Amino acid sequence: MFSVETYKNRRLQLLRKVKSGIILITGNVDSPMNYSDNTYHFRQDSTFLYFFGIDLQNLVGVIDVDNNQEILFGDDLSLDYIIWMGAQPAMPEKAQLVGVKETKPLNSLVSFLQKAINQKREIHFTPPYRAENVLRLSEWLSIPHHQVIEKASLTLINACISMRSFKELCEIEEIEKQMAVGYKMHTTAMKMAHEGISEQEITGALEGISVAGGGMVSFPIICSIHGEILHNHNHSNTLKNGQLLLVDAGCESPLHYATDHTRTTPVGGKFTQQQKDIYQIVLNANNAARKATKPGIPYHDVHFVAARVIAEGLKSLGLMKGDMDRALIEGAHALFFPHGLGHMLGLDVHDMEDYNDTLVGYDEEIQRSTQFGLRSLRLGRRLHPDFVITNEPGVYFIPAFIDSWKGQNKLSEYINYSEVEKYRKFGGIRLEDDILVTRSGCRILGDRIPIEIEDVEKIVNFNR
């Protein structure tokens, strides 16, 4: 937990931004896996963590803007709970840790909210992403459950985005400290990338490192020889020499701040020439994008820096052809690079996207594109110091996608389909770093996970 003043200052800023009404911030509850007493690992709501900081179930925070009042709703533990789970501080002690003076039982929340509704006061809440909170908000606020998300407060959402986009020093330190665990996860995957090892073994080892390092994984691990499947969570394959292993994995710090890295490794420790060619293009795109990442620059533009490096590199191999300026405008490169360059990172691996990813990544100046590939760019707006973002270009050869475009002869003035066929079984390469935007440019957070071809090969062969 951060200092008391951190949470008090955040709530004060939020109160000033929202200006009137009641701010309702709902913490998460336990969610059962297969029966009520066997629950998934508890993960607190990120908005609640940001403003109230307490990493426990069944809590609701309220900021009464009009009366400058803060209340933490929740209950002290029953004896039955203490027998099974151990003692915890009483509600006033929990509240004191984050600078809240007033606590009330959870069952008094409904009458508190009903009084506000009768007074026709606006109640602000962010869009719930869990069914339990949809139902609770529906009951508390007398809103049909299918209307709860659409009734979320745009005023509160924009206020939260405006605050959480800029990471405080304590947040940056927390994220950077956790980078050492992310580094260990990915170098371990490289060392395990040998014939006969299963994807599941590697995934299990990485999850263990994450837990030992202070927290759960920040998203389900992608560990696959089929890197052309962008979010592949199937871990059933056994590695063979000559394949590429793509690992996209991150961990959470003890305070739930995320890391998110991707590396692609040659199984057996030696890239083929074809693999080296594509790998170097992706690495060049990653490095060029990082150099272009500066305050005031739209990340939309940085995305196109990476896309141009990829397109020119593929042209040099004969996979693309023609005028690359026009090819980029038409989106021909998206056959090989069908996703965006990166996203915000913080308390969520895709930070704040429970609010709405377009609201987080775009604004009135820079609108989200509808073009295939570019529409998947999650962050397009101008960068500012203290943004934490990902930089993750990639090149993929997706057989079904190639067949679809080839069958339509789509953008054939820019794509050499006969050459693309030679890469049909290639897979995919993605290389991702976590970046802090600074006052003069940007920097990689933590020690950079080995990424140069020679360094990656060396780590795979470390124990030989």
Coordinates of C-alpha atoms in Angstrom, one line a residue:
M1 CA 0.0 0.0 0.0
F2 CA 1.2 3.5 -0.7
S3 CA 1.2 6.3 1.8
V4 CA -2.0 7.6 3.4
E5 CA -1.5 11.0 1.7
T6 CA -1.3 9.3 -1.7
Y7 CA -4.9 8.0 -1.4
K8 CA -6.2 11.2 0.2
N9 CA -4.8 13.4 -2.5
R10 CA -6.2 11.1 -5.3
R11 CA -9.7 11.3 -3.8
L12 CA -9.4 15.1 -3.4
Q13 CA -8.4 15.5 -7.0
L14 CA -11.3 13.2 -8.1
L15 CA -13.8 15.2 -6.0
R16 CA -12.6 18.4 -7.7
K17 CA -13.0 16.9 -11.2
V18 CA -16.5 15.4 -10.7
K19 CA -17.8 18.5 -8.8
S20 CA -21.3 17.3 -7.8
G21 CA -23.2 14.2 -6.8
I22 CA -22.0 10.9 -5.2
I23 CA -19.1 8.9 -6.5
L24 CA -19.6 5.1 -5.9
I25 CA -16.6 2.9 -6.2
T26 CA -17.4 -0.7 -5.8
G27 CA -14.7 -3.2 -4.7
N28 CA -14.8 -6.8 -5.9
V29 CA -16.2 -9.8 -4.2
D30 CA -15.0 -13.5 -4.3
S31 CA -16.1 -15.4 -7.4
P32 CA -16.6 -19.1 -7.2
M33 CA -14.8 -21.5 -9.6
N34 CA -17.1 -24.5 -9.2
Y35 CA -18.8 -24.1 -5.8
S36 CA -19.3 -21.2 -3.5
D37 CA -16.4 -22.0 -1.1
N38 CA -13.9 -22.7 -3.8
T39 CA -13.1 -19.3 -5.3
Y40 CA -10.9 -17.9 -7.9
H41 CA -7.8 -16.1 -6.6
F42 CA -9.2 -12.7 -5.4
R43 CA -8.3 -9.7 -7.5
Q44 CA -9.4 -6.3 -6.2
D45 CA -11.0 -3.8 -8.6
S46 CA -8.3 -1.4 -10.0
T47 CA -10.3 1.7 -9.6
F48 CA -11.0 0.8 -5.9
L49 CA -7.3 0.1 -5.4
Y50 CA -6.3 3.4 -7.0
F51 CA -8.6 5.5 -4.7
F52 CA -9.0 3.4 -1.6
G53 CA -6.0 1.0 -1.7
I54 CA -7.5 -1.8 0.4
D55 CA -6.9 -5.2 -1.2
L56 CA -9.8 -7.1 0.5
Q57 CA -13.3 -8.3 -0.5
N58 CA -16.7 -6.8 0.1
L59 CA -15.8 -3.1 0.4
V60 CA -17.5 -0.1 -1.2
G61 CA -16.0 3.4 -1.2
V62 CA -18.2 6.5 -1.4
I63 CA -17.2 10.1 -2.0
D64 CA -20.1 12.5 -1.3
V65 CA -18.9 15.4 -3.5
D66 CA -21.6 17.9 -2.3
N67 CA -20.9 17.4 1.4
N68 CA -17.2 16.7 1.1
Q69 CA -17.7 13.3 2.9
E70 CA -15.9 10.0 2.4
I71 CA -17.3 6.7 3.7
L72 CA -16.0 3.2 3.5
F73 CA -18.8 0.6 3.6
G74 CA -18.0 -2.9 4.8
D75 CA -18.3 -5.3 7.7
D76 CA -16.0 -6.6 10.4
L77 CA -15.4 -10.3 10.1
S78 CA -17.6 -12.9 11.8
L79 CA -16.1 -15.4 14.1
D80 CA -16.8 -18.2 11.6
Y81 CA -14.7 -16.4 9.0
I82 CA -11.9 -15.7 11.4
I83 CA -11.7 -19.4 12.3
W84 CA -11.2 -20.4 8.7
M85 CA -9.3 -17.4 7.4
G86 CA -7.7 -15.6 10.3
A87 CA -8.2 -12.3 12.0
Q88 CA -8.2 -8.9 10.1
P89 CA -8.2 -5.3 11.3
A90 CA -11.6 -3.8 12.1
M91 CA -13.2 -1.5 9.6
P92 CA -12.1 1.7 11.3
E93 CA -8.5 0.5 11.2
K94 CA -8.7 -0.4 7.5
A95 CA -10.1 3.0 6.7
Q96 CA -7.4 4.7 8.7
L97 CA -4.7 3.2 6.5
V98 CA -6.1 5.2 3.5
G99 CA -7.2 8.3 5.4
V100 CA -11.0 7.6 5.5
K101 CA -12.5 8.7 8.7
E102 CA -16.0 7.3 8.5
T103 CA -17.1 3.6 8.1
K104 CA -20.6 2.1 7.9
P105 CA -21.9 -1.5 7.6
L106 CA -22.4 -2.7 4.1
N107 CA -26.1 -3.3 4.6
S108 CA -26.6 0.4 5.2
L109 CA -25.4 1.3 1.7
V110 CA -28.8 0.7 0.0
S111 CA -30.6 3.2 2.3
F112 CA -27.8 5.7 1.8
L113 CA -28.1 5.5 -2.0
Q114 CA -31.9 5.4 -1.9
K115 CA -31.9 8.7 0.0
A116 CA -29.6 10.2 -2.7
I117 CA -31.9 8.9 -5.4
N118 CA -34.9 10.4 -3.8
Q119 CA -33.1 13.7 -3.6
K120 CA -32.5 13.4 -7.4
R121 CA -28.7 13.5 -6.9
E122 CA -26.5 12.0 -9.5
I123 CA -24.7 8.8 -8.6
H124 CA -21.5 8.3 -10.5
F125 CA -20.0 4.8 -11.1
T126 CA -17.6 3.2 -13.7
P127 CA -18.8 0.4 -16.0
P128 CA -18.8 -2.9 -14.1
Y129 CA -17.0 -5.8 -15.8
R130 CA -18.0 -8.6 -13.4
A131 CA -21.5 -10.0 -13.3
E132 CA -21.6 -9.8 -9.5
N133 CA -21.1 -6.1 -9.6
V134 CA -23.6 -5.6 -12.4
L135 CA -26.2 -7.3 -10.3
R136 CA -25.3 -5.4 -7.1
L137 CA -25.4 -2.0 -8.9
S138 CA -28.7 -3.0 -10.5
E139 CA -30.2 -3.8 -7.0
W140 CA -28.7 -0.8 -5.3
L141 CA -29.6 1.8 -7.9
S142 CA -32.9 0.2 -9.2
I143 CA -31.5 0.0 -12.7
P144 CA -32.4 -3.0 -15.0
H145 CA -29.3 -5.2 -15.1
H146 CA -29.0 -4.9 -18.9
Q147 CA -28.8 -1.1 -18.6
V148 CA -26.2 -0.8 -15.8
I149 CA -23.2 -0.5 -18.1
E150 CA -24.8 2.1 -20.3
K151 CA -25.7 4.2 -17.2
A152 CA -22.1 4.5 -16.1
S153 CA -20.9 8.0 -15.6
L154 CA -18.9 9.5 -18.4
T155 CA -17.9 12.3 -16.1
L156 CA -16.4 9.9 -13.6
I157 CA -14.8 7.8 -16.4
N158 CA -13.1 10.8 -17.9
A159 CA -11.9 12.0 -14.5
C160 CA -10.4 8.6 -13.7
I161 CA -8.6 8.4 -17.1
S162 CA -7.2 11.9 -16.7
M163 CA -5.7 11.0 -13.4
R164 CA -4.6 7.4 -14.0
S165 CA -2.9 8.1 -17.3
F166 CA -0.2 10.0 -15.6
K167 CA 1.8 7.7 -13.3
E168 CA 3.0 9.1 -10.0
L169 CA 6.6 8.5 -8.9
C170 CA 5.4 5.8 -6.4
E171 CA 3.6 4.0 -9.2
I172 CA 6.6 4.2 -11.5
E173 CA 8.9 2.8 -8.8
E174 CA 6.5 -0.1 -8.1
I175 CA 6.3 -1.0 -11.8
E176 CA 10.0 -0.7 -12.4
K177 CA 10.8 -2.8 -9.3
Q178 CA 8.6 -5.6 -10.7
M179 CA 10.4 -5.6 -14.0
A180 CA 13.1 -7.9 -12.5
V181 CA 10.5 -10.6 -12.1
G182 CA 9.4 -10.1 -15.8
Y183 CA 13.0 -10.4 -16.8
K184 CA 13.4 -13.7 -14.9
M185 CA 10.2 -15.0 -16.5
H186 CA 11.3 -14.4 -20.0
T187 CA 15.0 -15.5 -19.7
T188 CA 13.7 -18.7 -18.0
A189 CA 11.5 -19.3 -21.1
M190 CA 14.5 -18.8 -23.3
K191 CA 16.6 -21.3 -21.3
M192 CA 13.8 -23.9 -21.5
A193 CA 13.3 -23.5 -25.3
H194 CA 14.6 -26.9 -26.2
E195 CA 13.3 -29.9 -28.1
G196 CA 11.1 -32.2 -26.0
I197 CA 10.0 -29.5 -23.6
S198 CA 6.2 -28.8 -23.6
E199 CA 4.6 -25.3 -23.8
Q200 CA 2.8 -26.3 -20.6
E201 CA 6.0 -26.9 -18.7
I202 CA 7.3 -23.5 -19.6
T203 CA 4.0 -21.8 -18.8
G204 CA 4.0 -23.5 -15.4
A205 CA 7.5 -22.4 -14.7
L206 CA 6.7 -18.8 -15.6
E207 CA 3.5 -18.7 -13.4
G208 CA 5.6 -20.0 -10.5
I209 CA 8.2 -17.2 -11.0
S210 CA 5.4 -14.6 -11.0
V211 CA 3.8 -15.9 -7.8
A212 CA 7.2 -16.1 -6.1
G213 CA 7.9 -12.6 -7.2
G214 CA 4.9 -11.1 -5.4
G215 CA 1.8 -11.6 -7.4
M216 CA -0.3 -13.4 -10.0
V217 CA 0.4 -13.2 -13.7
S218 CA -1.0 -10.0 -15.2
F219 CA -2.9 -11.9 -17.9
P220 CA -3.1 -15.6 -19.1
I221 CA 0.3 -16.5 -20.5
I222 CA 0.8 -16.8 -24.2
C223 CA 3.4 -19.4 -24.8
S224 CA 3.2 -21.0 -28.2
I225 CA 5.0 -22.3 -31.2
H226 CA 2.1 -20.9 -33.1
G227 CA 3.0 -17.2 -32.7
E228 CA 0.8 -16.3 -35.7
I229 CA -2.2 -16.8 -33.3
L230 CA -2.1 -13.5 -31.6
H231 CA -3.6 -14.5 -28.2
N232 CA -3.0 -18.2 -28.2
H233 CA -3.6 -19.8 -24.8
N234 CA -3.3 -23.4 -25.9
H235 CA -0.2 -24.9 -24.3
S236 CA -0.5 -28.5 -25.6
N237 CA 2.4 -28.6 -28.0
T238 CA 5.9 -30.1 -27.5
L239 CA 8.8 -28.1 -28.8
K240 CA 10.9 -29.2 -31.7
N241 CA 14.2 -27.8 -32.9
G242 CA 13.8 -25.2 -35.6
Q243 CA 10.5 -23.8 -34.4
L244 CA 10.0 -20.4 -32.9
L245 CA 8.6 -20.0 -29.4
L246 CA 6.6 -16.8 -28.8
V247 CA 6.1 -15.9 -25.1
D248 CA 3.9 -13.0 -24.2
A249 CA 3.8 -12.9 -20.4
G250 CA 3.7 -10.5 -17.5
C251 CA 3.4 -10.4 -13.7
E252 CA 1.7 -8.3 -11.1
S253 CA 3.5 -6.6 -8.3
P254 CA 2.3 -7.0 -4.7
L255 CA 0.3 -3.8 -5.3
H256 CA -1.1 -5.2 -8.6
Y257 CA 0.9 -3.1 -11.1
A258 CA 1.6 -5.0 -14.3
T259 CA 4.5 -5.9 -16.5
D260 CA 3.9 -7.1 -20.1
H261 CA 6.8 -8.3 -22.3
T262 CA 7.0 -10.5 -25.4
R263 CA 10.1 -12.3 -26.8
T264 CA 10.4 -14.8 -29.6
T265 CA 13.0 -17.6 -29.2
P266 CA 14.4 -20.2 -31.6
V267 CA 13.8 -23.7 -30.2
G268 CA 17.3 -25.3 -29.9
G269 CA 19.1 -22.0 -29.8
K270 CA 19.7 -21.2 -33.5
F271 CA 17.7 -19.0 -35.8
T272 CA 17.4 -20.1 -39.4
Q273 CA 18.3 -17.4 -42.0
Q274 CA 14.7 -16.9 -42.8
Q275 CA 13.8 -16.5 -39.1
K276 CA 16.7 -14.0 -38.7
D277 CA 15.5 -11.9 -41.6
I278 CA 12.0 -11.5 -40.1
Y279 CA 13.2 -11.2 -36.6
Q280 CA 15.6 -8.4 -37.5
I281 CA 12.8 -6.5 -39.2
V282 CA 10.6 -6.7 -36.0
L283 CA 13.6 -5.7 -33.8
N284 CA 14.3 -2.7 -36.1
A285 CA 10.6 -1.7 -35.9
N286 CA 10.7 -1.9 -32.1
N287 CA 13.9 0.2 -31.8
A288 CA 12.6 2.8 -34.3
A289 CA 9.3 3.1 -32.5
R290 CA 11.1 3.6 -29.2
K291 CA 13.3 6.4 -30.7
A292 CA 10.2 8.1 -32.0
T293 CA 8.3 7.9 -28.7
K294 CA 8.4 11.4 -27.2
P295 CA 6.1 13.8 -25.4
G296 CA 3.6 15.5 -27.7
I297 CA 3.9 12.9 -30.4
P298 CA 0.7 10.9 -31.1
Y299 CA 1.2 7.2 -30.6
H300 CA -0.7 6.8 -33.8
D301 CA 2.3 8.4 -35.6
V302 CA 4.7 6.1 -33.7
H303 CA 2.6 3.1 -34.8
F304 CA 3.3 4.2 -38.4
V305 CA 7.0 4.5 -37.8
A306 CA 7.0 0.8 -36.9
A307 CA 4.7 -0.1 -39.7
R308 CA 7.0 1.6 -42.3
V309 CA 10.0 -0.2 -41.0
I310 CA 8.1 -3.5 -41.3
A311 CA 6.8 -2.7 -44.8
E312 CA 10.2 -1.6 -46.1
G313 CA 11.8 -4.7 -44.5
L314 CA 9.3 -7.0 -46.1
K315 CA 9.8 -5.3 -49.4
S316 CA 13.5 -5.9 -49.2
L317 CA 12.7 -9.6 -48.9
G318 CA 10.3 -9.5 -51.8
L319 CA 7.1 -10.0 -49.8
M320 CA 5.8 -6.5 -50.5
K321 CA 6.3 -4.4 -53.5
G322 CA 5.4 -1.0 -55.1
D323 CA 5.0 2.3 -53.4
M324 CA 5.2 1.8 -49.7
D325 CA 3.7 5.2 -48.9
R326 CA 0.5 4.1 -50.7
A327 CA 0.8 0.6 -49.2
L328 CA 0.7 2.1 -45.7
I329 CA -2.2 4.3 -46.5
E330 CA -4.2 1.4 -48.0
G331 CA -3.2 -0.8 -45.0
A332 CA -1.5 -3.5 -47.0
H333 CA 1.1 -4.0 -44.2
A334 CA -1.8 -5.2 -42.0
L335 CA -1.6 -8.6 -43.7
F336 CA 1.6 -9.1 -41.7
F337 CA 1.1 -6.6 -38.8
P338 CA -2.7 -6.8 -38.0
H339 CA -2.6 -5.2 -34.5
G340 CA -1.6 -1.9 -32.9
L341 CA 1.8 -0.9 -31.6
G342 CA 0.9 -0.8 -27.9
H343 CA -1.4 0.2 -25.1
M344 CA -1.3 1.9 -21.6
L345 CA 0.1 -0.1 -18.7
G346 CA -0.4 0.3 -15.0
L347 CA -2.8 -1.3 -12.5
D348 CA -4.2 -3.2 -15.5
V349 CA -2.1 -4.8 -18.2
H350 CA -4.4 -2.9 -20.7
D351 CA -4.7 0.0 -18.3
M352 CA -8.2 1.4 -17.6
E353 CA -9.7 -0.5 -20.5
D354 CA -12.6 -1.5 -18.3
Y355 CA -13.7 2.1 -18.7
N356 CA -13.7 1.9 -22.5
D357 CA -10.5 1.4 -24.6
T358 CA -11.4 4.1 -27.1
L359 CA -11.9 6.7 -24.3
V360 CA -8.5 5.7 -22.9
G361 CA -6.6 5.7 -26.1
Y362 CA -8.2 8.4 -28.1
D363 CA -9.6 11.9 -27.7
E364 CA -11.3 14.7 -29.6
E365 CA -8.1 15.5 -31.6
I366 CA -7.2 11.9 -32.6
Q367 CA -10.1 9.6 -33.5
R368 CA -9.9 5.8 -33.8
S369 CA -9.6 4.4 -37.4
T370 CA -12.1 1.9 -38.8
Q371 CA -9.4 0.4 -41.2
F372 CA -8.5 -3.2 -40.6
G373 CA -5.3 -3.4 -38.4
L374 CA -5.2 0.3 -37.6
R375 CA -8.5 0.0 -35.8
S376 CA -6.8 -2.4 -33.3
L377 CA -4.4 0.3 -32.2
R378 CA -5.4 0.8 -28.6
L379 CA -3.4 3.9 -28.0
G380 CA -3.4 6.7 -30.6
R381 CA -3.5 10.0 -28.7
R382 CA -0.6 12.3 -27.9
L383 CA 2.0 11.1 -25.4
H384 CA 2.8 12.9 -22.2
P385 CA 5.6 12.5 -19.6
D386 CA 4.8 9.8 -17.0
F387 CA 2.7 7.7 -19.4
V388 CA 3.7 4.0 -19.2
I389 CA 3.0 2.2 -22.4
T390 CA 4.0 -0.9 -24.4
N391 CA 6.0 -1.1 -27.6
E392 CA 5.2 -4.4 -29.4
P393 CA 5.4 -4.6 -33.2
G394 CA 5.2 -8.0 -34.8
V395 CA 5.2 -9.8 -38.1
Y396 CA 2.9 -12.8 -38.6
F397 CA 2.0 -15.3 -41.3
I398 CA -1.6 -16.4 -40.7
P399 CA -2.6 -19.0 -43.3
A400 CA -6.3 -18.4 -43.2
F401 CA -5.8 -14.7 -43.5
I402 CA -3.3 -15.1 -46.4
D403 CA -5.9 -17.3 -48.2
S404 CA -8.6 -14.8 -47.6
W405 CA -6.7 -11.8 -49.0
K406 CA -5.1 -13.9 -51.8
G407 CA -8.5 -15.2 -52.8
Q408 CA -9.8 -11.7 -53.3
N409 CA -6.5 -10.6 -54.9
K410 CA -6.6 -7.9 -52.3
L411 CA -4.0 -5.1 -52.5
S412 CA -2.0 -7.3 -54.9
E413 CA -0.2 -4.2 -56.2
Y414 CA 1.6 -4.2 -52.8
I415 CA 1.7 -7.8 -51.8
N416 CA 3.7 -10.5 -53.6
Y417 CA 1.5 -13.5 -52.8
S418 CA 3.8 -16.1 -54.5
E419 CA 6.6 -15.1 -52.1
V420 CA 4.3 -15.0 -49.1
E421 CA 3.4 -18.6 -49.8
K422 CA 7.0 -19.6 -48.9
Y423 CA 6.4 -18.3 -45.4
R424 CA 3.0 -20.0 -44.9
K425 CA 4.3 -22.2 -42.0
F426 CA 6.6 -19.6 -40.5
G427 CA 4.5 -18.6 -37.5
G428 CA 4.9 -15.2 -36.0
I429 CA 7.4 -12.9 -34.2
R430 CA 6.5 -10.2 -31.7
L431 CA 9.0 -8.2 -29.5
E432 CA 7.6 -6.1 -26.7
D433 CA 9.1 -3.7 -24.2
D434 CA 7.5 -1.6 -21.4
I435 CA 8.3 2.1 -21.9
L436 CA 8.1 5.2 -19.6
V437 CA 7.6 8.5 -21.5
T438 CA 10.0 11.1 -20.0
R439 CA 10.2 14.9 -20.5
S440 CA 12.7 14.5 -23.3
G441 CA 11.8 11.1 -24.8
C442 CA 11.3 7.7 -23.3
R443 CA 13.2 4.9 -21.6
I444 CA 12.7 1.1 -21.2
L445 CA 11.6 0.2 -17.6
G446 CA 13.9 -2.2 -15.9
D447 CA 16.8 -4.0 -17.6
R448 CA 16.0 -4.8 -21.1
I449 CA 15.2 -8.5 -21.6
P450 CA 17.7 -9.9 -24.1
I451 CA 16.5 -9.1 -27.6
E452 CA 19.4 -9.1 -30.0
I453 CA 19.7 -12.2 -32.1
E454 CA 23.1 -13.3 -30.7
D455 CA 22.1 -12.6 -27.1
V456 CA 18.9 -14.7 -27.4
E457 CA 20.7 -17.6 -29.0
K458 CA 23.4 -17.4 -26.3
I459 CA 20.8 -17.7 -23.5
V460 CA 19.1 -20.7 -25.1
N461 CA 22.5 -22.4 -25.2
F462 CA 23.5 -21.3 -21.7
N463 CA 23.4 -24.7 -20.1
R464 CA 25.0 -26.6 -23.0

